[in-house]
Short mmCIF file of C-alpha atoms in Angstrom, two decimals:
data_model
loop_
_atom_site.label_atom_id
_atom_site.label_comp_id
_atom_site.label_asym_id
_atom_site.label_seq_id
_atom_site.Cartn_x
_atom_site.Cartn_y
_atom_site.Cartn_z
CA UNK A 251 -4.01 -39.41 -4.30
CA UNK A 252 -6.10 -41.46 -1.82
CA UNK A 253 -8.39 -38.83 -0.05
CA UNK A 254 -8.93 -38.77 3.71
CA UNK A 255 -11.78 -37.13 5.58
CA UNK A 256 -11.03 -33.86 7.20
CA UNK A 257 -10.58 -33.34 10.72
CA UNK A 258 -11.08 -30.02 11.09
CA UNK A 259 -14.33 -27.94 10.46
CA UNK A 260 -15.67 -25.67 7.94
CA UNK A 261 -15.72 -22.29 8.95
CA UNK A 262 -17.20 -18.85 8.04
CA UNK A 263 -15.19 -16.84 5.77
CA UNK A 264 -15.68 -13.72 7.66
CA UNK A 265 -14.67 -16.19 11.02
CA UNK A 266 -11.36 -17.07 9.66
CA UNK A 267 -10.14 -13.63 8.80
CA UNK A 268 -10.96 -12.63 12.46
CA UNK A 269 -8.90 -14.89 13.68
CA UNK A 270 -6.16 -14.45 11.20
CA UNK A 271 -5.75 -10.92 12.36
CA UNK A 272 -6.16 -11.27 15.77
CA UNK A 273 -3.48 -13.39 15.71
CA UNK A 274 -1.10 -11.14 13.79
CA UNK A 275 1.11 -9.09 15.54
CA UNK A 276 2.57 -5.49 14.55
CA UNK A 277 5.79 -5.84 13.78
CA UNK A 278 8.79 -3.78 15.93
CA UNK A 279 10.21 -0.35 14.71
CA UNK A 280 13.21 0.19 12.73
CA UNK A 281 15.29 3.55 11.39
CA UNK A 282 15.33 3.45 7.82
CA UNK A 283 16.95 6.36 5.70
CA UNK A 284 14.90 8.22 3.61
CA UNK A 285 15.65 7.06 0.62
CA UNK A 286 14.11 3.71 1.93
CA UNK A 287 11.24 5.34 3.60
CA UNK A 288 8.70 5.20 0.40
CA UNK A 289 6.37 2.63 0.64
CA UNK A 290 6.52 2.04 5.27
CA UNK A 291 4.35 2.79 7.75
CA UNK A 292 5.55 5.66 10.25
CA UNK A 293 6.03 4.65 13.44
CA UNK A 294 5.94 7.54 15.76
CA UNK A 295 4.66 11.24 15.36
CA UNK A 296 6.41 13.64 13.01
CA UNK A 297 7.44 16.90 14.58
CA UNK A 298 9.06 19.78 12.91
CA UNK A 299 12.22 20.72 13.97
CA UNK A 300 12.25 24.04 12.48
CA UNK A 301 9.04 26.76 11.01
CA UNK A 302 8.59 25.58 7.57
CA UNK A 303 9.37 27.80 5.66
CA UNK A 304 12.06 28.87 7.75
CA UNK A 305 12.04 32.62 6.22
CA UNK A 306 9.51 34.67 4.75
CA UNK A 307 9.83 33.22 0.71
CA UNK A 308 7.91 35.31 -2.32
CA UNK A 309 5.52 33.30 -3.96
CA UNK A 310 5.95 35.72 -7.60
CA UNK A 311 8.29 37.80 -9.35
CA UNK A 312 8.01 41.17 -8.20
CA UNK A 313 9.11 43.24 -6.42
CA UNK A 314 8.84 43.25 -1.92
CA UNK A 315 7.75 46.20 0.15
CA UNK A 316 5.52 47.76 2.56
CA UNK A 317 1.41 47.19 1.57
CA UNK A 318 0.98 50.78 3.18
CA UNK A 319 3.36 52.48 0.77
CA UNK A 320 1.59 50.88 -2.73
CA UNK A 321 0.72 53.31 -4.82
CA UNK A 322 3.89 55.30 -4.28
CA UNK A 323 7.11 55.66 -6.09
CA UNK A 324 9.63 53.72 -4.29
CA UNK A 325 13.25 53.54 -4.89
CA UNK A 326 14.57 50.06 -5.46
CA UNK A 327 17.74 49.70 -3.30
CA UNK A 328 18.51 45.92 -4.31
CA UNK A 329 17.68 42.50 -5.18
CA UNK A 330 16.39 39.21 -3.41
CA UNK A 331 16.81 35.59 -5.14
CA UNK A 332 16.51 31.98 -4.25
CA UNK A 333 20.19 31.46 -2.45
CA UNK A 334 20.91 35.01 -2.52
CA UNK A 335 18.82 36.99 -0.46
CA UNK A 336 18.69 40.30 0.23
CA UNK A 337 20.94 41.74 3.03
CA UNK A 338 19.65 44.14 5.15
CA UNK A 339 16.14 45.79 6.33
CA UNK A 340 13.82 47.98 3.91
CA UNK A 341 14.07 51.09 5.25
CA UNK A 342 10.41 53.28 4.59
CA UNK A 343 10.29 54.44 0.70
CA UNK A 344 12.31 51.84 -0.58
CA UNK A 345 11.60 48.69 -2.37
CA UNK A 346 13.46 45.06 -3.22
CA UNK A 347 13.06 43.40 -6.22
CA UNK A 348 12.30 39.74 -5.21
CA UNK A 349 12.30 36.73 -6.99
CA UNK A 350 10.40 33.39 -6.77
CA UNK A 351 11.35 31.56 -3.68
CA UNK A 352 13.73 34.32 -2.99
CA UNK A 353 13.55 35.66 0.93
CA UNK A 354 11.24 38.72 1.49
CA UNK A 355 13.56 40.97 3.10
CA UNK A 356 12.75 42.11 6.74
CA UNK A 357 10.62 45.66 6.84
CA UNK A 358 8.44 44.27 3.70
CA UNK A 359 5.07 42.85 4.04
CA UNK A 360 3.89 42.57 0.76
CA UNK A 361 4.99 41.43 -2.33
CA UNK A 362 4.10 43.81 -6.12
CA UNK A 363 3.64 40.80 -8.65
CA UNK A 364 5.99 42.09 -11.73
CA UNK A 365 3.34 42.32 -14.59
CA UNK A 366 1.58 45.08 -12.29
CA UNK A 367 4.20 47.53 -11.55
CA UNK A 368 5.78 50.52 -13.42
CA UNK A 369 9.16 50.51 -13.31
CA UNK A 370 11.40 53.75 -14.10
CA UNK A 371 15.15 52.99 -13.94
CA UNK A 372 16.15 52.42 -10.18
CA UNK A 373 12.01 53.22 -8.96
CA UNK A 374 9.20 51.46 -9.15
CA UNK A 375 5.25 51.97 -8.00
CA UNK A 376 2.83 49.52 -7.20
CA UNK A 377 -0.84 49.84 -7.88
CA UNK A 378 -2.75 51.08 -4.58
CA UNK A 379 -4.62 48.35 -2.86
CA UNK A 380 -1.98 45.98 -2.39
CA UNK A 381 -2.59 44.10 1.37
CA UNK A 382 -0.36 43.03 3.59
CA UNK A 383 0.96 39.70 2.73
CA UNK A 384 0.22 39.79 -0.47
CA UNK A 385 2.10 37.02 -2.98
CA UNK A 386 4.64 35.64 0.07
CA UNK A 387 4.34 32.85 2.61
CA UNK A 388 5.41 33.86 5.96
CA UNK A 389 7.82 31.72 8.30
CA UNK A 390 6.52 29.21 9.41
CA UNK A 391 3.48 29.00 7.32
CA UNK A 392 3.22 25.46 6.27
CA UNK A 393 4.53 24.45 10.14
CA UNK A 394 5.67 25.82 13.21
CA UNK A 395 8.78 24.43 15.07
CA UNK A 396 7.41 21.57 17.23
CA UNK A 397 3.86 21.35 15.17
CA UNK A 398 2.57 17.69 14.55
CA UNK A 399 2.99 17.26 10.82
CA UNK A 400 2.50 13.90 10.35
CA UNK A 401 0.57 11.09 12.46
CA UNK A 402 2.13 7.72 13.47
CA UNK A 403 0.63 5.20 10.63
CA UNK A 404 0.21 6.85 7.98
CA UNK A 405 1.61 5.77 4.86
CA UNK A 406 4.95 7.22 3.45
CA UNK A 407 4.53 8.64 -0.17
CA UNK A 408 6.20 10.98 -2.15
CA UNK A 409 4.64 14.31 -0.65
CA UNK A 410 5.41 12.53 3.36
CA UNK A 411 9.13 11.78 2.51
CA UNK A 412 9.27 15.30 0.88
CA UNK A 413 7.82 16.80 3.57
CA UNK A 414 10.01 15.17 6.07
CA UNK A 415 13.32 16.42 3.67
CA UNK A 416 12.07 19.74 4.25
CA UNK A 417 12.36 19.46 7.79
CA UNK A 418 15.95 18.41 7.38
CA UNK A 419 15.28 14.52 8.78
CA UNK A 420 17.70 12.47 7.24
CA UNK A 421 16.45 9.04 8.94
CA UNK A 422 12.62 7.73 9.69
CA UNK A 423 11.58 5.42 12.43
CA UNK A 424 9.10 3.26 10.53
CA UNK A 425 7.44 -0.75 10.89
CA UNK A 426 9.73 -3.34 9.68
CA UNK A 427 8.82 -5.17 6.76
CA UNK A 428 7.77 -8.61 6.94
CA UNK A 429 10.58 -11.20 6.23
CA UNK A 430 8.62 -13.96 4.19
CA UNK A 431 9.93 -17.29 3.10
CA UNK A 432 7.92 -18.88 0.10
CA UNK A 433 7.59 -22.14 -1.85
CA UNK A 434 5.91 -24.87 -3.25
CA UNK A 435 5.04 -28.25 -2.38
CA UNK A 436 4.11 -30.83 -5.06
CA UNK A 437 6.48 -33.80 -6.97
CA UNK A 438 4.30 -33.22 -10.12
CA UNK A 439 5.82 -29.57 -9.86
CA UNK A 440 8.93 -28.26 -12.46
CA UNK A 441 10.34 -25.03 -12.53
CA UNK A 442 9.72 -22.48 -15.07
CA UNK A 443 11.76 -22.84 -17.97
CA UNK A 444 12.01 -26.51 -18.07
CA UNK A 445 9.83 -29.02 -19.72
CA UNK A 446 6.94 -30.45 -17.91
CA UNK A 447 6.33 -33.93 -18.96
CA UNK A 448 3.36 -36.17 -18.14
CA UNK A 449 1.06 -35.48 -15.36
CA UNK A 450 3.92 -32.53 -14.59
CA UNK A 451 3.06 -28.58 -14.06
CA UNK A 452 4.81 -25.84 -14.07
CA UNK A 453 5.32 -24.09 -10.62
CA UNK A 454 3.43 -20.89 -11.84
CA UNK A 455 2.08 -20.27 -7.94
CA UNK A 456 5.04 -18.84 -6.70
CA UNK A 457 6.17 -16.44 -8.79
CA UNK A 458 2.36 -15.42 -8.75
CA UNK A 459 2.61 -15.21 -4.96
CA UNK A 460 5.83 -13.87 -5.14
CA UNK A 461 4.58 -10.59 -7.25
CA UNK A 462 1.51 -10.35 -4.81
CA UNK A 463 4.08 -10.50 -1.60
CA UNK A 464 6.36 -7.68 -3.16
CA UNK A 465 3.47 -5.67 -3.74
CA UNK A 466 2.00 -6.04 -0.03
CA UNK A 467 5.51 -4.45 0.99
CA UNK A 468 6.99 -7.82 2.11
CA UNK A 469 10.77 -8.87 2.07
CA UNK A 470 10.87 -12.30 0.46
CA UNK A 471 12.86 -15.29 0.17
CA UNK A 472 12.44 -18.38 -2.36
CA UNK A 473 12.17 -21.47 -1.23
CA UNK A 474 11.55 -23.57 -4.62
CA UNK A 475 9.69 -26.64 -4.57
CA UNK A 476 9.50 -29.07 -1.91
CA UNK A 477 8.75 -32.49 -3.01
CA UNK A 478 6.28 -34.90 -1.37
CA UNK A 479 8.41 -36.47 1.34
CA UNK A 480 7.56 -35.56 5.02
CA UNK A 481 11.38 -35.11 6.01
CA UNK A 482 12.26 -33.41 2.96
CA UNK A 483 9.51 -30.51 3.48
CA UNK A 484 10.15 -30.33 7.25
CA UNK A 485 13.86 -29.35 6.81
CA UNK A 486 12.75 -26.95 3.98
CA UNK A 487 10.32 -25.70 6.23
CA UNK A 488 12.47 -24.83 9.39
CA UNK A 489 15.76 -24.09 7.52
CA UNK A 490 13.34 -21.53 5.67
CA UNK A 491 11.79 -20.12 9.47
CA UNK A 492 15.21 -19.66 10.52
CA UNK A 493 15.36 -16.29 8.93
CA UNK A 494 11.41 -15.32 8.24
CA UNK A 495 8.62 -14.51 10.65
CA UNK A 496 6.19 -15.46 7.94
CA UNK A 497 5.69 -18.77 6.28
CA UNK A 498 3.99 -19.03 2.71
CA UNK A 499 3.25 -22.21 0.98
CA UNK A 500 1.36 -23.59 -1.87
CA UNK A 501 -0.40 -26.85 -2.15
CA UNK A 502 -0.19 -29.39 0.11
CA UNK A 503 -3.15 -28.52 2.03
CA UNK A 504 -6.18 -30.96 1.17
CA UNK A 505 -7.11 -34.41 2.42
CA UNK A 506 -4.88 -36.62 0.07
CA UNK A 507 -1.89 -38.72 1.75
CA UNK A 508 0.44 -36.83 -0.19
CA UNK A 509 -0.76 -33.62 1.39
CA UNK A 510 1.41 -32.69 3.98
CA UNK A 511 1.27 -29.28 5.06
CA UNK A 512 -1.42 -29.31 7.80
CA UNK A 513 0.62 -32.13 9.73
CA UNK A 514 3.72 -30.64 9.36
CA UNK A 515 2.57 -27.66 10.72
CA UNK A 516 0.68 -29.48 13.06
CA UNK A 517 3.76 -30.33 14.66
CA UNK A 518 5.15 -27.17 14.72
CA UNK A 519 2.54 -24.82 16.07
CA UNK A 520 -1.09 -24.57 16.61
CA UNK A 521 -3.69 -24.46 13.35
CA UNK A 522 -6.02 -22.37 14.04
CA UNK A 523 -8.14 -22.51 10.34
CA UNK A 524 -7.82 -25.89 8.24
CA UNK A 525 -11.03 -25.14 6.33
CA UNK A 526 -13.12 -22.43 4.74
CA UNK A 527 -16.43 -21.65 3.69
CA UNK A 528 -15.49 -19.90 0.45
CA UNK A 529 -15.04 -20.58 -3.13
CA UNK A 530 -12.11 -21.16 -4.30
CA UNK A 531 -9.78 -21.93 -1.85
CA UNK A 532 -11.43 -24.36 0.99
CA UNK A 533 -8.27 -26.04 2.05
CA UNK A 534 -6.76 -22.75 3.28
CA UNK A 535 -4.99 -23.10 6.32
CA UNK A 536 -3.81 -20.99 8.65
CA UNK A 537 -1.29 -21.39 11.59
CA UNK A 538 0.83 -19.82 14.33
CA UNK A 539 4.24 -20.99 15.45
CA UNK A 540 6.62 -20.53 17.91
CA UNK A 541 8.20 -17.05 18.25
CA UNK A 542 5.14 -15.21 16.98
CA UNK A 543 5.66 -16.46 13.10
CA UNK A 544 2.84 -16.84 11.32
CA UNK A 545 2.12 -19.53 8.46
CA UNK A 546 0.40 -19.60 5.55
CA UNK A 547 -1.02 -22.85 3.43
CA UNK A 548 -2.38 -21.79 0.23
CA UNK A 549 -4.35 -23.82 -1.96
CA UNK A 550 -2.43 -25.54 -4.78
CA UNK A 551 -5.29 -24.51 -7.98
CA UNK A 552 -3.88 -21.56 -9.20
CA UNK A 553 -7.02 -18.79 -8.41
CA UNK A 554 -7.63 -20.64 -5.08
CA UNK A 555 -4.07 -19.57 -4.27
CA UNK A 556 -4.24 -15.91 -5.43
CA UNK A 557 -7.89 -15.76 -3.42
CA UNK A 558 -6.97 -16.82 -0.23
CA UNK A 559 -3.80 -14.53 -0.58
CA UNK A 560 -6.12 -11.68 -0.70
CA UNK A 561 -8.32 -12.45 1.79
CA UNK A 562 -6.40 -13.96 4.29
CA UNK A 563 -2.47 -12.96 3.87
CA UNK A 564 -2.53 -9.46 2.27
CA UNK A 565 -4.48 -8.13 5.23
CA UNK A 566 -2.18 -9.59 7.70
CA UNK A 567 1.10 -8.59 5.70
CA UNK A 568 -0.49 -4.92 6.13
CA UNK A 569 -1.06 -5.10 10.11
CA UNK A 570 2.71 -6.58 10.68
CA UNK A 571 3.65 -3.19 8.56
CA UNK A 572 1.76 -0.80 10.98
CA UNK A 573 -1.30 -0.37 7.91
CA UNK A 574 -4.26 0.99 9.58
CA UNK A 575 -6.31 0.44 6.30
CA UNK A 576 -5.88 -3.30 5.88
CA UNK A 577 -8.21 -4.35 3.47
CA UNK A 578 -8.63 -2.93 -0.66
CA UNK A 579 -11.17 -0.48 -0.65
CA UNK A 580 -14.69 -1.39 -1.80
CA UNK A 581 -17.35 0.69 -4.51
CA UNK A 582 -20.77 -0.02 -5.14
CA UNK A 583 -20.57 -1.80 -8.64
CA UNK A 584 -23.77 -2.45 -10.94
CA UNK A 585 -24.04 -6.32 -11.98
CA UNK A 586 -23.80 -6.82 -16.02
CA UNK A 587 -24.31 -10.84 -15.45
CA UNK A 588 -26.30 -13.06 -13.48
CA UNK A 589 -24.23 -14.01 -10.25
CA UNK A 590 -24.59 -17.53 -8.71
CA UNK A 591 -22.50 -19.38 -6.14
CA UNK A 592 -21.41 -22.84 -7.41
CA UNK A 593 -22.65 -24.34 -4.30
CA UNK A 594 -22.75 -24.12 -0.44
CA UNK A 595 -19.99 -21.77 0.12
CA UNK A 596 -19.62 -17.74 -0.84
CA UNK A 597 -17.88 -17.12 -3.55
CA UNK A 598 -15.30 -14.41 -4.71
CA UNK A 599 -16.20 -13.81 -8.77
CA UNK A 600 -13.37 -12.26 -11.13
CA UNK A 601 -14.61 -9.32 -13.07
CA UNK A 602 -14.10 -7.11 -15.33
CA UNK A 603 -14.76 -2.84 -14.44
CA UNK A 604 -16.40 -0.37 -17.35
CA UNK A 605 -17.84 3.09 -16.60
CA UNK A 606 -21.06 3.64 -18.10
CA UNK A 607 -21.98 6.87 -17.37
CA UNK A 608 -21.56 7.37 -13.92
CA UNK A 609 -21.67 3.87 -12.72
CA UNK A 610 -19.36 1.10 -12.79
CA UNK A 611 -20.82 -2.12 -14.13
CA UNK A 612 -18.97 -4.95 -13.88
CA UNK A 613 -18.91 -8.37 -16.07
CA UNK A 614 -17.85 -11.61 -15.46
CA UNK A 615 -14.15 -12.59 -16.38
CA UNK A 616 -15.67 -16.23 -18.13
CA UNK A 617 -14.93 -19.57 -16.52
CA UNK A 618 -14.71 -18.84 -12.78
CA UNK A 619 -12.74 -22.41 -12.44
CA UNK A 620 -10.16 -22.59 -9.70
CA UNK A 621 -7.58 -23.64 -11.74
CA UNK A 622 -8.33 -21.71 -14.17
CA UNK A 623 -5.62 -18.31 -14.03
CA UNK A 624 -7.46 -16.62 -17.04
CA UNK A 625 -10.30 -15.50 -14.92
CA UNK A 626 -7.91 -13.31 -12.82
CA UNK A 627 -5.63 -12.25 -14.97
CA UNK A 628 -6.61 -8.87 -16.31
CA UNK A 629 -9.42 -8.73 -13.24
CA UNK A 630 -10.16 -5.46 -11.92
CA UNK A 631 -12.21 -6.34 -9.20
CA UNK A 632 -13.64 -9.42 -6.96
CA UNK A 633 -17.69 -9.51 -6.16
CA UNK A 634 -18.81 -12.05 -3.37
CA UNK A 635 -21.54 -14.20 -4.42
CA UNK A 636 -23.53 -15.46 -1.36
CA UNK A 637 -23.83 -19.00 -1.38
CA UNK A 638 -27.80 -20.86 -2.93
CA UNK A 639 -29.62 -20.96 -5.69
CA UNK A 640 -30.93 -17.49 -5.41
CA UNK A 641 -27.74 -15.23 -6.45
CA UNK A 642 -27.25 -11.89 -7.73
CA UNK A 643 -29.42 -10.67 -11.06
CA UNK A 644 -28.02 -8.69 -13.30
CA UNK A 645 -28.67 -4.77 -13.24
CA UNK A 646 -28.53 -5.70 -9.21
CA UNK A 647 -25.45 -3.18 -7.04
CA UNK A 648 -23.17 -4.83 -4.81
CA UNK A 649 -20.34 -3.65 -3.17
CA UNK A 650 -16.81 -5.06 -5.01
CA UNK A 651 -13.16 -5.39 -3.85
CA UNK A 652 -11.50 -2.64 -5.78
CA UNK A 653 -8.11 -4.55 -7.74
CA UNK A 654 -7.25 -1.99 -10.43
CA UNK A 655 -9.79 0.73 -12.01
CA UNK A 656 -10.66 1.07 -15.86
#
């Protein structure tokens, strides 16, 4: 490929991803049921419609009364289970015997754990001492009717979409996901499962990209592989923006003649980042288009793709969700390895995590080529190497981008 000098100018990592998210937007609310709610980003304020729990429940087996008649023989005038409670009010010198989760019947305040009562045919005593509100939650314990339970972004897990089935909510209004549209761009490109022959690859970016979209929460759609023709990639391109707000590509995005991307979008929107100071993934280029989409050139090398994802697109793919943590979380990691930058730009090293006593030391994955997928694959974390001679000795700490811990 003939090679033509860039146009646009080399800028600071740390630049770019400013103006990457400052360009994002947050994408609008939707109601999802709750058995699509794992995973999204509340939208609004959770407030209980109800006290939760919505009766007095005993935490034990025992048996329910009043705290200021323990230590006397009561008579036990029935029986309280989950689903079956008692009916009725505990009248003075007389007792319930009350099962887990079963309703504490009105006129008790206490609850006599089983193992520490003496039981004589329909009576029972409970040691003295026994305070009031002993072994039951009250109503409304966990929340009162109208009570702020959960915040607007945060997160939906198990315990929050639990918590909100408690309440008897049937239907969240969370962040849409991002609709993503993905492919390739390359003639020397085959699909998996067919034979590459000479000077041929196979397209192993985007089902990489495709596994790191569905893990940022996005909703994509395949594009395949675009070949090297201006038209042909421009009609893949807007038939694929009909129906996404975010464009993803890979390759395409250097200085050669057959690198087409940055005109094409060009010509489409506005790119705001064409070039990087960072190692690997330089040619990363960033753009915004008409209607508020956001696009997305990746680097064709294989760890220059999966780099620039996490810098750059991850982050982004969070804020459209509603995220308020955007980034992976950072820990102070000991060096096990020399650390140098192979040249002017910073550089994000693949490594390896292993606890040694109560540190973290982390070791170089080998070969820290670009196109070289080996040195991410089984990464557990990413350590940026300032650019110069100088580096990083070993035995130093720096702080590293958390992937997976040991």
């Amino acid at each position: 490929r003939e090679v033509r000098a860039s146009t646009y100018p080399l800028i600071d990592a740390v630049e770019a991803h400013g103006i990457v998210l400052r360009s994002t937007p947050v994408l609008p609310v939707e109601e999802v049921a709750l058995s699509s709610a794992a995973g999204r980003v509340l939208a609004e304020p959770l407030l209980a419609g109800h006290d939760l729990p919505a009766w007095p429940s005993s935490a034990v087996d025992g048996y329910a009364l009043r705290a200021a008649e323990a230590g006397r023989r009561l008579r036990v005038v029935g029986e309280s289970a989950a689903g079956h409670p008692f009916q009725g009010r505990l009248e003075p010198g007389t007792a319930a015997r009350v099962l887990t989760g079963g309703v504490v019947p009105e006129g008790a305040d206490a609850v006599a754990m089983v193992e520490d009562v003496t039981v004589e045919g329909d009576w029972v005593s409970a040691p003295s001492g026994l305070g009031r509100g002993a072994n039951f939650h009250p109503r409304g314990a966990d929340a009162r009717a109208g009570e702020k339970v959960l915040e607007a972004g945060l997160p939906l897990g198990a315990a929050e979409v639990g918590l909100a089935a408690a309440l008897g909510m049937a239907r969240l209004r969370v962040h849409r996901r991002p609709r993503v549209a993905l492919l390739s761009t390359g003639d020397e490109l085959v699909e998996v499962g067919e034979e590459p022959g000479l000077g041929q690859v196979v397209d192993s970016n985007r089902w990489a990209l495709l596994a790191a979209l569905a893990e940022a929460g996005a909703e994509v759609r395949q594009h395949g592989i675009a070949p090297d023709q201006p038209d042909a990639l421009r009609g893949l391109v807007e038939s694929a923006l009909a129906e996404a707000e975010v464009l993803v590509t890979s390759g395409g995005v250097s200085v050669g003649t057959h690198d087409l991307v940055k005109p094409l979008l060009e010509s489409l929107g506005e790119v705001h980042v064409g070039r990087v100071k960072l190692r690997p993934g330089k040619p990363f280029t960033f753009a915004t288009l008409p209607g508020g989409r956001l696009a997305f050139g990746l680097p064709g090398f294989p760890v220059s793709s999966l780099i620039t994802f996490e810098v750059f697109v991850r982050p982004a793919l969070r804020k459209l969700q509603g995220f308020e943590r955007l980034e992976r979380p950072t820990l102070p990691v000991r060096l096990g390895y020399d650390a140098r930058a192979a040249g002017d730009r910073t550089e994000y090293q693949r490594v390896t995590l292993s606890r040694e006593g109560p540190e973290l030391v982390a070791r170089s994955t080998g070969s820290q080529s670009s196109s070289r997928l080996l040195s991410l694959a089984g990464a557990q974390a990413l350590v940026r190497i300032p650019p110069g001679g100088e580096g990083i000795a070993a035995g130093s700490v720096v702080e590293a981008i958390i992937l997976s811990l040991p």
